[in-house]
XYZ file of C-alpha atoms in Angstrom:
355
model
C -24.822 42.779 -102.410
C -22.570 45.862 -102.285
C -20.710 44.520 -99.256
C -20.159 41.198 -101.014
C -18.669 42.928 -104.075
C -16.448 44.977 -101.809
C -15.132 41.879 -100.039
C -14.386 40.111 -103.323
C -12.584 43.142 -104.656
C -10.518 43.397 -101.506
C -9.534 39.743 -101.783
C -8.532 40.226 -105.398
C -6.371 43.200 -104.473
C -4.600 41.658 -101.451
C -4.446 38.086 -102.641
C -6.678 36.931 -99.728
C -3.847 36.194 -97.267
C -6.385 34.847 -94.805
C -7.246 32.047 -97.222
C -3.701 31.054 -98.153
C -3.123 27.393 -97.345
C 0.426 27.046 -96.037
C 2.249 23.819 -96.705
C 5.732 22.336 -96.804
C 6.488 19.425 -99.044
C 9.046 17.248 -100.724
C 9.209 13.696 -101.967
C 8.943 11.639 -98.784
C 12.408 10.436 -97.782
C 13.507 7.695 -95.403
C 16.734 8.437 -93.556
C 19.449 5.762 -93.320
C 18.579 3.293 -90.587
C 20.252 3.693 -87.205
C 21.579 0.419 -85.778
C 21.266 0.207 -81.994
C 23.159 -2.810 -80.676
C 22.557 -3.375 -76.959
C 24.075 -6.866 -76.820
C 26.786 -6.070 -74.281
C 25.152 -3.077 -72.619
C 22.062 -4.896 -71.360
C 24.225 -7.514 -69.669
C 26.007 -4.750 -67.739
C 22.788 -2.950 -66.873
C 19.239 -4.154 -67.377
C 18.285 -0.959 -69.213
C 20.071 1.294 -71.684
C 19.222 4.966 -72.234
C 21.018 6.642 -75.131
C 20.755 9.724 -77.325
C 20.776 9.519 -81.118
C 20.440 12.030 -83.965
C 18.093 11.656 -86.907
C 19.793 11.449 -90.301
C 17.361 13.348 -92.540
C 18.946 14.372 -95.816
C 17.753 16.573 -98.667
C 15.522 19.640 -98.665
C 11.901 20.774 -98.436
C 9.977 23.639 -100.001
C 7.435 25.677 -98.053
C 4.786 27.952 -99.560
C 4.014 31.433 -98.299
C 2.209 30.949 -94.991
C -0.127 33.942 -95.028
C -0.940 36.431 -92.275
C -2.335 34.112 -89.648
C -0.524 30.906 -90.511
C 3.007 29.683 -90.029
C 5.202 27.097 -91.638
C 5.780 24.538 -88.919
C 7.382 21.096 -88.945
C 6.980 18.655 -86.061
C 9.066 15.629 -85.148
C 6.885 12.996 -83.574
C 7.160 9.419 -82.323
C 4.490 7.025 -81.205
C 6.861 5.388 -78.740
C 6.909 8.413 -76.495
C 5.397 7.340 -73.202
C 3.273 10.482 -72.952
C 1.352 9.422 -76.070
C 1.329 5.659 -75.805
C -0.762 4.291 -72.952
C 0.802 0.855 -73.092
C 4.311 -0.396 -73.614
C 5.716 -1.877 -76.811
C 7.935 -4.928 -76.635
C 10.259 -6.774 -78.984
C 10.826 -10.505 -78.763
C 14.279 -11.404 -80.052
C 16.101 -14.744 -80.184
C 12.771 -16.452 -79.412
C 13.111 -15.548 -75.733
C 14.498 -12.084 -74.948
C 11.784 -9.482 -74.324
C 12.923 -5.877 -74.753
C 10.791 -2.886 -73.799
C 11.212 0.132 -76.100
C 10.409 3.772 -75.294
C 11.315 7.165 -76.721
C 11.789 9.428 -73.710
C 12.266 12.751 -75.448
C 12.658 14.535 -78.787
C 14.761 17.693 -78.516
C 13.424 19.555 -81.591
C 9.753 18.724 -81.418
C 8.553 21.811 -83.297
C 10.495 23.748 -85.915
C 8.986 27.123 -86.857
C 10.120 28.265 -90.308
C 9.779 31.613 -92.063
C 6.398 32.654 -93.452
C 7.912 33.370 -96.857
C 8.083 30.751 -99.551
C 11.489 29.173 -99.260
C 13.577 26.022 -99.555
C 15.040 24.552 -96.355
C 17.812 22.057 -95.809
C 16.811 18.841 -94.025
C 19.551 19.489 -91.475
C 17.304 22.166 -89.982
C 14.791 19.447 -89.122
C 17.189 16.869 -87.697
C 16.704 16.259 -84.004
C 18.213 14.362 -81.138
C 16.009 11.755 -79.508
C 16.454 9.729 -76.340
C 15.531 6.057 -76.508
C 15.319 3.650 -73.587
C 15.669 -0.104 -74.123
C 15.093 -2.408 -71.170
C 15.350 -6.141 -70.644
C 11.844 -6.960 -69.461
C 11.244 -9.554 -66.783
C 7.648 -10.639 -66.465
C 4.517 -11.562 -68.355
C 3.568 -9.518 -71.411
C 0.261 -9.506 -73.249
C 1.027 -11.153 -76.612
C -0.819 -8.360 -78.425
C 1.840 -5.937 -77.181
C 4.775 -7.992 -78.489
C 6.419 -7.708 -81.874
C 7.952 -11.146 -82.446
C 11.108 -11.188 -84.589
C 10.634 -14.959 -85.046
C 14.010 -16.027 -83.720
C 16.036 -13.201 -85.230
C 18.436 -11.236 -83.067
C 17.253 -7.887 -84.412
C 14.081 -6.075 -85.404
C 13.353 -3.029 -87.528
C 11.141 -0.301 -86.087
C 9.928 1.548 -89.156
C 9.396 5.298 -88.929
C 10.295 5.622 -85.261
C 10.585 9.393 -85.738
C 8.591 11.222 -88.415
C 9.092 14.831 -89.508
C 5.768 16.065 -90.820
C 4.229 19.327 -91.994
C 1.998 20.841 -89.322
C 1.353 24.121 -91.108
C -2.369 23.563 -91.636
C -3.398 20.262 -90.100
C -3.478 19.063 -86.542
C -0.916 16.300 -86.662
C -1.643 15.040 -83.180
C -5.269 14.303 -84.053
C -4.132 12.127 -86.944
C -1.346 10.707 -84.844
C -3.714 9.253 -82.272
C -5.586 7.429 -85.032
C -2.314 5.963 -86.291
C -1.431 4.450 -82.927
C -3.582 1.402 -83.493
C -2.019 0.777 -86.896
C 1.435 0.866 -85.335
C 0.504 -1.413 -82.453
C -0.815 -4.061 -84.842
C 1.785 -3.760 -87.630
C 4.809 -2.197 -85.909
C 4.982 0.344 -88.721
C 3.777 3.929 -88.645
C 1.511 4.930 -91.529
C 2.844 7.560 -93.928
C 0.554 10.417 -95.055
C 0.639 13.435 -97.321
C 2.637 16.044 -95.485
C 5.094 13.572 -94.011
C 8.544 14.709 -95.079
C 11.173 12.464 -93.503
C 11.256 9.391 -91.321
C 13.911 7.795 -89.165
C 13.827 4.032 -88.667
C 15.979 2.126 -86.194
C 17.143 -1.453 -85.901
C 17.281 -2.860 -82.374
C 19.829 -5.642 -82.054
C 20.495 -7.984 -79.156
C 22.736 -11.030 -79.361
C 21.852 -13.549 -76.694
C 24.964 -14.770 -74.868
C 25.457 -17.905 -72.829
C 25.773 -17.338 -69.099
C 29.148 -18.473 -67.774
C 30.566 -18.593 -64.260
C 34.071 -18.840 -62.890
C 35.371 -20.039 -59.545
C 37.096 -16.926 -58.209
C 38.988 -18.339 -55.220
C 40.592 -21.244 -57.030
C 43.621 -22.624 -55.213
C 42.042 -22.050 -51.818
C 43.692 -24.090 -49.072
C 41.501 -25.203 -46.185
C 43.579 -26.111 -43.146
C 41.982 -28.344 -40.533
C 43.291 -28.420 -36.939
C 45.379 -31.257 -35.567
C 43.194 -33.895 -33.895
C 44.274 -36.749 -31.603
C 43.169 -40.337 -32.007
C 40.784 -40.257 -29.054
C 38.892 -37.286 -30.453
C 38.716 -38.858 -33.893
C 37.133 -41.994 -32.478
C 34.730 -40.153 -30.197
C 32.872 -38.271 -32.900
C 31.826 -39.007 -36.453
C 32.923 -35.560 -37.665
C 35.763 -33.675 -36.018
C 37.847 -30.594 -36.699
C 34.980 -28.906 -38.492
C 36.324 -25.950 -40.506
C 34.070 -23.610 -42.518
C 35.096 -22.207 -45.906
C 33.433 -20.790 -49.004
C 33.492 -21.282 -52.743
C 33.103 -17.936 -54.505
C 31.712 -17.517 -58.014
C 31.385 -14.718 -60.526
C 28.932 -15.079 -63.410
C 28.809 -13.141 -66.672
C 25.975 -12.477 -69.120
C 23.024 -12.752 -66.769
C 19.942 -10.791 -67.803
C 17.738 -9.481 -64.995
C 19.818 -11.724 -62.721
C 18.701 -14.795 -64.645
C 20.781 -17.405 -66.407
C 20.297 -17.869 -70.138
C 21.211 -21.559 -69.953
C 21.476 -24.427 -67.443
C 24.416 -24.285 -65.012
C 25.582 -27.055 -62.710
C 28.481 -27.099 -60.271
C 29.836 -30.114 -58.395
C 33.082 -31.384 -56.878
C 35.336 -34.185 -58.022
C 38.341 -35.854 -56.403
C 40.650 -38.589 -57.603
C 40.912 -40.581 -54.351
C 37.701 -41.419 -52.544
C 36.114 -44.008 -50.304
C 33.641 -46.388 -51.920
C 30.656 -44.213 -51.032
C 32.471 -41.217 -52.573
C 31.817 -39.058 -49.525
C 35.343 -38.997 -48.084
C 38.538 -37.817 -49.767
C 41.625 -39.835 -48.804
C 45.378 -39.343 -49.093
C 46.977 -42.385 -50.784
C 50.569 -41.319 -50.114
C 52.785 -43.630 -48.028
C 53.313 -41.198 -45.124
C 49.674 -40.102 -44.872
C 47.319 -40.967 -42.018
C 45.324 -44.116 -42.666
C 41.726 -44.977 -41.897
C 40.677 -41.335 -41.843
C 39.861 -38.861 -44.597
C 38.276 -35.493 -45.170
C 34.605 -34.971 -45.893
C 32.621 -31.882 -46.818
C 29.121 -30.787 -45.946
C 26.842 -28.353 -47.745
C 23.486 -27.249 -46.376
C 23.980 -29.748 -43.524
C 24.310 -32.684 -45.911
C 27.420 -34.706 -46.719
C 28.805 -33.853 -50.149
C 29.065 -36.716 -52.639
C 32.045 -36.326 -54.986
C 32.535 -37.420 -58.564
C 35.551 -39.640 -59.122
C 36.253 -38.123 -62.549
C 36.706 -34.512 -63.484
C 34.031 -33.416 -65.956
C 31.751 -36.372 -65.159
C 28.908 -35.614 -62.769
C 28.138 -39.236 -61.884
C 26.097 -39.020 -58.651
C 27.904 -36.003 -57.271
C 26.057 -33.476 -55.129
C 24.984 -30.477 -57.199
C 26.147 -27.379 -55.373
C 24.623 -25.256 -58.153
C 21.711 -26.521 -60.211
C 20.136 -23.802 -62.352
C 17.746 -24.194 -65.247
C 17.445 -21.676 -68.066
C 15.684 -18.599 -66.722
C 16.439 -19.318 -63.052
C 17.589 -16.506 -60.793
C 21.367 -16.218 -60.605
C 23.330 -13.458 -58.939
C 26.428 -12.195 -60.708
C 28.460 -12.850 -57.570
C 27.616 -15.470 -54.979
C 29.283 -17.744 -52.428
C 28.585 -21.283 -51.282
C 29.312 -21.956 -47.626
C 30.694 -25.415 -46.866
C 32.400 -27.207 -43.990
C 35.392 -29.529 -44.069
C 35.942 -32.146 -41.366
C 37.832 -35.311 -40.503
C 35.896 -38.540 -40.803
C 37.082 -42.012 -39.837
C 36.177 -44.632 -42.419
C 38.220 -47.602 -41.045
C 38.879 -47.688 -37.294
C 41.034 -50.801 -37.558
C 43.531 -49.085 -39.848
C 43.526 -45.705 -38.105
C 47.064 -44.319 -37.889
C 48.762 -40.977 -37.325
C 50.024 -38.734 -40.118
C 49.112 -35.801 -42.315
C 46.288 -35.617 -44.821
C 46.488 -33.738 -48.113
C 43.504 -33.998 -50.418
C 42.311 -32.078 -53.449
C 38.819 -31.315 -54.737
C 38.094 -29.848 -58.169
C 35.170 -27.516 -58.877
C 33.369 -28.596 -62.066
C 31.008 -26.315 -64.004
C 28.647 -27.723 -66.644
C 26.488 -25.618 -68.984
C 24.013 -28.142 -70.372
């Protein structure tokens, strides 16, 4: 009993520093949301990695920590890949799947003085690196947060600054993972001081293509009458149609794309372009082949009719940003009885449809 009395007296004299329960607190505060718009960036590169700074504002008060304790604040995020064993995805615009990860938090632990003191929130602010990727592939629906057609989604409490003076935050954190996965919102507890939420925004854009070598002139060689009559296709000359496409995601088109050729003056089967001018050669015209098949032209610009589709992409089909179509031009006799000498000048128009 004497030793017990001695211990109690000692505690009364020294204030029992071993039993002091350190803590830092304030009224929990949500920082202004950070808007992360990756609309243009993801079309240039299929993933975006950027650094942002939390916007905590205000102050906190910490008690005296005691001899063997310390006042410590930790910044933590459940989207860090080292904690989360499966990826989190957003579904925006009813079709775009974005994978979200926090790669690093620069100020993970902030050790404060042992003495009771008030600290400015700026001391807790931290940079964090977030990676947003356009995902291409199947995703388990349980891992997707669906924004129900919206072009943006709020990730609540992406970064949380919490008091770690006396409790093991990471033990609690692991229990909170399941709540986040099912609700897309991190739970808030006593000891949580500040949180930083972010809004991820992605505006879906229609894929468009342009014909980059417009005005190309294809010159066929001179051919004599005998050669013209001896072969169905003569003077074969290869050429290419070059295209550049914008706003493809993971090299996929966001909408249908069709390309075909039209010409104003054609034979009845619409496979041969003719020159109607008075001085032009008669009975012979110019045909084109693509993938070893004769190209069928449309007789009206902007009207597909039964024209050969040089490009025929559905939404979600693979589409390179830059590609070329290799074709051949050749002479073709369509009326031997009217065959006559002269030049041929014909024009074909490249048509692009997006529906």
